[in-house]
Short mmCIF file of C-alpha atoms in Angstrom, two decimals:
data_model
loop_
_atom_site.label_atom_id
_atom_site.label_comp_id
_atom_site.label_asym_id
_atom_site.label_seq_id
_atom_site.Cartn_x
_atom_site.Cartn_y
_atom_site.Cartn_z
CA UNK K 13 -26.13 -13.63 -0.79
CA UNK K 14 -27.62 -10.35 -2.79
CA UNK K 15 -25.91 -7.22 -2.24
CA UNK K 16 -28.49 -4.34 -1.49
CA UNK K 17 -28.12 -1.26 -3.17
CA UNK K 18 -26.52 -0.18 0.41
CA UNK K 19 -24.13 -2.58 0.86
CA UNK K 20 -20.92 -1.29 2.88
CA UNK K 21 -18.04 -0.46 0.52
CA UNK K 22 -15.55 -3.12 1.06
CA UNK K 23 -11.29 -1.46 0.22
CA UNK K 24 -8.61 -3.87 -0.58
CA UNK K 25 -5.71 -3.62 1.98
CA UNK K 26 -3.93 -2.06 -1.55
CA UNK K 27 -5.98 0.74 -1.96
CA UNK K 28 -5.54 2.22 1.45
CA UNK K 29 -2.00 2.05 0.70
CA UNK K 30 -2.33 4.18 -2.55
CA UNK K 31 -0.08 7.40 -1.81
CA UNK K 32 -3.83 9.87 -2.52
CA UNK K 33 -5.54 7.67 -0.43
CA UNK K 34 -3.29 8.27 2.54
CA UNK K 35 -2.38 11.73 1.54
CA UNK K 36 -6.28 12.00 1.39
CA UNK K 37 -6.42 10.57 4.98
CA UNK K 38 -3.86 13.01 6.41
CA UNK K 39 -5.15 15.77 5.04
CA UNK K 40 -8.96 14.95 6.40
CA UNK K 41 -9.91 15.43 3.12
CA UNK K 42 -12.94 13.51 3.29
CA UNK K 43 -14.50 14.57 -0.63
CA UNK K 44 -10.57 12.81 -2.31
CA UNK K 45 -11.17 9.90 0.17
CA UNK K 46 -14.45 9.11 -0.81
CA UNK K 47 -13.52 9.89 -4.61
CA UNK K 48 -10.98 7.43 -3.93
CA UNK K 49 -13.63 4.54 -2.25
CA UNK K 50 -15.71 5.11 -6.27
CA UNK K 51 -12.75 4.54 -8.00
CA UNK K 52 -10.83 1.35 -6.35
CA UNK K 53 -13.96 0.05 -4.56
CA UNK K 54 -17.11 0.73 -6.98
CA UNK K 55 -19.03 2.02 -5.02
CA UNK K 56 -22.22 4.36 -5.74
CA UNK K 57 -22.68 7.50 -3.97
CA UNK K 58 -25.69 5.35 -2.39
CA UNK K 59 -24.06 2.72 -1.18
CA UNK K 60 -20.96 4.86 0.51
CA UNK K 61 -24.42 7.12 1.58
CA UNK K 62 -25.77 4.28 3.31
CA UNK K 63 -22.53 2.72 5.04
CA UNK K 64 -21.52 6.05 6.42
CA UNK K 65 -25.07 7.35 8.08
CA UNK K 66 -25.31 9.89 5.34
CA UNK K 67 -28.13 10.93 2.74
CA UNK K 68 -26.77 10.87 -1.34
CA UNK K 69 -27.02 14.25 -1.65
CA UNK K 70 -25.02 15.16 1.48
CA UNK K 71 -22.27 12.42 0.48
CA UNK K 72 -22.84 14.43 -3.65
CA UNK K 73 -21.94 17.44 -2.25
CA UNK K 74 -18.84 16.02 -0.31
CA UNK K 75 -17.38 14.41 -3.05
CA UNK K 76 -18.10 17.64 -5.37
CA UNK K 77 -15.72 19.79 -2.50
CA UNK K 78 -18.88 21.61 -2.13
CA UNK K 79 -18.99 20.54 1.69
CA UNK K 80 -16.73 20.07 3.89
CA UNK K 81 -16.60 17.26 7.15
CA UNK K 82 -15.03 18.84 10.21
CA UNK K 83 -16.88 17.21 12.95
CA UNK K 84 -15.19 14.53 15.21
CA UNK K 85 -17.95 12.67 15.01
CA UNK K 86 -18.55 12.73 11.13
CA UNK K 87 -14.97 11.51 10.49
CA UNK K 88 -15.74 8.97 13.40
CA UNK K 89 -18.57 7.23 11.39
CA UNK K 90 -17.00 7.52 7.95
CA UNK K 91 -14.27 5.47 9.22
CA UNK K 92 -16.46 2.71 10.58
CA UNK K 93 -18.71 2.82 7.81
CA UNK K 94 -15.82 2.14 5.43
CA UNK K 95 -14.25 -0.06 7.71
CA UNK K 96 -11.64 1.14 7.84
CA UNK K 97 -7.99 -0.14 9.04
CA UNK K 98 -6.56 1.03 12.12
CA UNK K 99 -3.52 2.53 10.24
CA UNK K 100 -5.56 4.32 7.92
CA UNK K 101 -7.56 5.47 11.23
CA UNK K 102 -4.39 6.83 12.36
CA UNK K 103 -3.20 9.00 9.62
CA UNK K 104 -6.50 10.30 10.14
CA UNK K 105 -6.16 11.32 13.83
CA UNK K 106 -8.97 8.92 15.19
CA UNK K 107 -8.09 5.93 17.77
CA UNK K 108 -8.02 2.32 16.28
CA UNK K 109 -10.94 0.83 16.51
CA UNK K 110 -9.67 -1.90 19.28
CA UNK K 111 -8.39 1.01 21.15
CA UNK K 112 -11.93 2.83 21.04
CA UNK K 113 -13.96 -0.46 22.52
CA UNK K 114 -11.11 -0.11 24.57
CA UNK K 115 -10.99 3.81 25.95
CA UNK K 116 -8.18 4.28 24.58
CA UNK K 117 -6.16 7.43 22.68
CA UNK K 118 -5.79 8.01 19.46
CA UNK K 119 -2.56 7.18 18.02
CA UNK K 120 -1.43 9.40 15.14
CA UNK K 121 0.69 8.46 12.37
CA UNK K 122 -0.42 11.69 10.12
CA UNK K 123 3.41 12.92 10.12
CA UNK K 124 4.26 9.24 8.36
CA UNK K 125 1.43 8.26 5.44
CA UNK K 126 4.68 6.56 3.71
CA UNK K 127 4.50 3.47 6.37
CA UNK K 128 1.87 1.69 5.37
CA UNK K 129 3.19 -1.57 6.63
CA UNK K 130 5.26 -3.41 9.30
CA UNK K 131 5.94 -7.20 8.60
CA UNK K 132 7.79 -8.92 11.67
CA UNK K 133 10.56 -10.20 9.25
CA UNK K 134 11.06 -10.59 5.43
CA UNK K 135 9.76 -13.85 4.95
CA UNK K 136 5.91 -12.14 6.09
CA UNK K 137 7.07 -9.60 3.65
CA UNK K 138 8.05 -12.22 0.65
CA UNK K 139 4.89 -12.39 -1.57
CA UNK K 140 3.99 -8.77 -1.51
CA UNK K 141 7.99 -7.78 -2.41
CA UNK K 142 7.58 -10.20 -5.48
CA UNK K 143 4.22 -8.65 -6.07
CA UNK K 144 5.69 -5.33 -6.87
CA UNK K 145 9.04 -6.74 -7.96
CA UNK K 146 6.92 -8.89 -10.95
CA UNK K 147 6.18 -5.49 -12.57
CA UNK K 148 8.52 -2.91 -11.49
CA UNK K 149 10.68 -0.93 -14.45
CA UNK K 150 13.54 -0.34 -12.06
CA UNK K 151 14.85 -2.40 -9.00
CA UNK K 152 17.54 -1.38 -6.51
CA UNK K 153 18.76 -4.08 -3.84
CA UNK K 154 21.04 -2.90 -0.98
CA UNK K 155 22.20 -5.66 1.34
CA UNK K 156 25.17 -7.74 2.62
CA UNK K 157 25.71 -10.57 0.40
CA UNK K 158 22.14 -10.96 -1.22
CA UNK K 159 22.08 -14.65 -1.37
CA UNK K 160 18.83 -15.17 -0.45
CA UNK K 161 17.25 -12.01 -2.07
CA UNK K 162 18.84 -11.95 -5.36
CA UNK K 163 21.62 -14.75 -5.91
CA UNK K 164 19.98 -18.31 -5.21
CA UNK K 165 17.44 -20.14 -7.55
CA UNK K 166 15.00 -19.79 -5.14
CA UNK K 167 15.79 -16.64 -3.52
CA UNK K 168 12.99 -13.70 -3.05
CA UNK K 169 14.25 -11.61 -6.58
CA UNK K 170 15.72 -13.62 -8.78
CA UNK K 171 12.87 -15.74 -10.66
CA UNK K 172 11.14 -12.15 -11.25
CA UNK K 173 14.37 -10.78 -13.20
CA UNK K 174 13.95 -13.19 -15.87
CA UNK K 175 12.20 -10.12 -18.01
CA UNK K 176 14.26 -7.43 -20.46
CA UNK K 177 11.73 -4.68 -19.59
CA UNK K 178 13.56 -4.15 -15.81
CA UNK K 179 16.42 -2.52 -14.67
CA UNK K 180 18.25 -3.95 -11.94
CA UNK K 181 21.16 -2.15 -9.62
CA UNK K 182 22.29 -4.18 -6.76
CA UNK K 183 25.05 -2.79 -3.83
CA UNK K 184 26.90 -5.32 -1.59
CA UNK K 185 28.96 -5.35 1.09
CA UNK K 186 33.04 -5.08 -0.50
CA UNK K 187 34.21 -9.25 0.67
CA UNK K 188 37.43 -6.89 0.97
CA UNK K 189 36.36 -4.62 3.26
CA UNK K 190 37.65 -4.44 7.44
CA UNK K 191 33.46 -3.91 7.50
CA UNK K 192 33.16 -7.42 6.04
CA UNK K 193 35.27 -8.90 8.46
CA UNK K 194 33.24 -7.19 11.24
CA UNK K 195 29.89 -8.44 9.85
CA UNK K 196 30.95 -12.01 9.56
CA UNK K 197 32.18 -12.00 13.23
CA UNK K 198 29.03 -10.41 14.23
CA UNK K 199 26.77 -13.28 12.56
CA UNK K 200 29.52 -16.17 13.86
CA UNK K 201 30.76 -16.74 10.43
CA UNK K 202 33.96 -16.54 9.13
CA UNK K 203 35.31 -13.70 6.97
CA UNK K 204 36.36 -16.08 4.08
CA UNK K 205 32.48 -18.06 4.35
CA UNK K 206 31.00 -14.09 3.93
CA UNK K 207 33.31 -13.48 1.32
CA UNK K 208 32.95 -16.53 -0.19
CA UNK K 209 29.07 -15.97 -0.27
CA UNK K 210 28.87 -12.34 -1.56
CA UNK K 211 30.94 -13.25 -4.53
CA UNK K 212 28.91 -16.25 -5.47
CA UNK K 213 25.71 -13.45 -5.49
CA UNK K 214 28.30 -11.22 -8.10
CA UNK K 215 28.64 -14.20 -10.35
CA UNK K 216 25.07 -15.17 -9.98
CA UNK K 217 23.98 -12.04 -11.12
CA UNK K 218 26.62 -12.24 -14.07
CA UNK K 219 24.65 -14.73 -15.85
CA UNK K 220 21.44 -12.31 -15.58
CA UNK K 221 23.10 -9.76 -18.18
CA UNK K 222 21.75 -11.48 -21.14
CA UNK K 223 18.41 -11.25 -19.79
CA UNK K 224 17.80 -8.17 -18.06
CA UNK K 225 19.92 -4.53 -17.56
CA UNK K 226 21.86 -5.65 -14.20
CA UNK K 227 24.42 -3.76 -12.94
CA UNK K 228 26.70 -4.41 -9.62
CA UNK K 229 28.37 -2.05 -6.76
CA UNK K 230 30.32 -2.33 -3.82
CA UNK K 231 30.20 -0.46 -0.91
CA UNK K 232 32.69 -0.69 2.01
CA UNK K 233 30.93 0.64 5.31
CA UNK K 234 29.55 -0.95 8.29
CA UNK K 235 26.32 -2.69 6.65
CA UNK K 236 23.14 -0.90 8.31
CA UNK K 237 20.37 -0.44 5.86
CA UNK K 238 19.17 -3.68 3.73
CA UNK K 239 16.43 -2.34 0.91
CA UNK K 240 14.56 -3.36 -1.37
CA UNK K 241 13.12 -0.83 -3.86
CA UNK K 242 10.79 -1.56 -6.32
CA UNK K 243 9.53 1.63 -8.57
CA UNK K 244 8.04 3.92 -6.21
CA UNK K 245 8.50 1.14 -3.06
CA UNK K 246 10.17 0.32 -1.14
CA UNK K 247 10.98 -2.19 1.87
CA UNK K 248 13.17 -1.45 4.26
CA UNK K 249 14.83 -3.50 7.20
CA UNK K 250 18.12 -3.29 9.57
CA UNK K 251 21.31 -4.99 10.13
CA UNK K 252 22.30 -5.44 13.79
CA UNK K 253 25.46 -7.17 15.70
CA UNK K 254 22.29 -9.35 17.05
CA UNK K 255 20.21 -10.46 13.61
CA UNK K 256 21.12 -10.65 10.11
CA UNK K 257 18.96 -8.49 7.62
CA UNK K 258 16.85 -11.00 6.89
CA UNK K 259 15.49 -11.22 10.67
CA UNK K 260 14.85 -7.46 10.76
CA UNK K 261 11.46 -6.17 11.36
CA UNK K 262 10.75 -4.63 7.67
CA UNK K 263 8.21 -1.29 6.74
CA UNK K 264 6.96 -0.91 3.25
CA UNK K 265 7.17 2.46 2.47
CA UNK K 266 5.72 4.26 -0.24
CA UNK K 267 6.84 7.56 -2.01
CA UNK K 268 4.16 10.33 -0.91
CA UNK K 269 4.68 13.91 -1.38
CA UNK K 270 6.01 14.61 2.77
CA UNK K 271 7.53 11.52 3.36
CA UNK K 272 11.03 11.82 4.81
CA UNK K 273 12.25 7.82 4.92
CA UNK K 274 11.54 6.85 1.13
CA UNK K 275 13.32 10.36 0.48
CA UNK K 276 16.18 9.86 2.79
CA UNK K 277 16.97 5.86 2.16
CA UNK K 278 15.44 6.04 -1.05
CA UNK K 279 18.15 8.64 -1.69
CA UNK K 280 21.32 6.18 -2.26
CA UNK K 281 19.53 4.43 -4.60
CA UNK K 282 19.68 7.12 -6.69
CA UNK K 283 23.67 8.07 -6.31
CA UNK K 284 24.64 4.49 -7.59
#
């Protein structure tokens, strides 16, 4: 099929997770948005013109910051014009579009643009964390034992280290540590098994010195957080009594200028 000249602008779910597209969304700052739908969708002032109701010199003189869009309505039409995702929707204070056929409220995320995605568990998560792990300069891994992100053959990490352009630190769980005996009784396993298992990940990642700048920590605390941080994201999950990391519901979060959770898990990243 020919695309008209009109054609709705069609965003990849990547670009509306861009940190000045959803600063741009928060902000209601329609002119960086739509500077924002040129630049990672292509699109011509007449084609966004024409998906969003408006004429080419009215959507000119947005993009310009000559005009500004303040009416409900207006941002209302933008967003369906660009199609845009309910979480995007959000961060700009408008109901999701299910939740409009519906009657529903609007929902609004605007005080967290650094979510930008829940995955039910990691394995939903897997191919966009190697995604960003393929290319990221610096990689920090916090997590029990780290078999299956970092240690096996086949794990999430470990095939995507094989690079001397990447920094990798990783922090387990001490197999010394009273915490270590704790978390193996909370998953049914024995302390020696979770021992046995985080030590295997040490000497696993022993043989990646030659190929990449890897260095190892211990910590010795209760295991809560389990990250993932790739460059400037990050994914984050939970430990639990009831799941193992690995089970956890996990966000990808992205650094933005006001956003609290990259800042404050992000943070012990940087102290290693």
């Amino acid at each position: 099929m020919t695309l008209t000249p009109h054609a709705p602008p069609v965003l990849a779910a990547w670009a509306w997770e861009r940190p000045e597209v959803r600063e741009a969304l928060r902000a209601r700052d329609v002119g960086a948005l739509l500077r924002a739908v040129q630049k990672y969708g292509g699109a011509s002032q007449s084609r966004i013109a024409g998906a969003v109701g408006m004429t080419q010199a009215r959507v000119s003189e947005i993009i310009h910051d000559r005009r500004d869009v303040v009416r409900l309505d207006v941002f209302e039409r933008i967003a369906d014009g660009l199609a845009m995702p309910d979480d995007a929707r959000h961060l700009m204070g408008l109901a999701a579009a299910r939740d409009r056929r519906d009657g529903g409220a609007a929902f609004d995320l605007a005080a967290f643009p650094e979510v930008v995605r829940v995955y039910e568990a990691q394995a939903a998560a897997r191919e966009e964390i190697q995604r960003h792990a393929r290319t990221a300069s610096t990689l920090d891994v916090l997590a029990v034992r780290g078999l299956g992100l970092i240690g096996l053959t086949d794990s999430v990490l470990r095939a995507h280290l094989i690079r001397d352009d990447v920094r990798v630190r990783v922090l387990l769980l001490d197999p010394e540590a009273p915490a270590a005996v704790q978390r193996a009784a909370e998953i049914g396993e024995s302390a020696q098994t979770l021992a046995a298992g985080i030590r295997l990940t040490e000497a696993r990642l022993r043989e990646l010195a030659a190929v990449c700048d890897v260095a190892v920590y211990r910590y010795a605390m209760l295991p809560t957080w389990r990250l993932i941080r790739a460059d400037d994201t990050m994914f984050v999950g939970a430990f639990d009594a009831g799941w193992e990391g690995h089970e956890s519901a996990t966000y990808k979060v992205v650094a933005t200028a006001h956003g609290p959770l990259f800042r404050g898990t992000g943070g012990c990243s940087r102290q290693w």
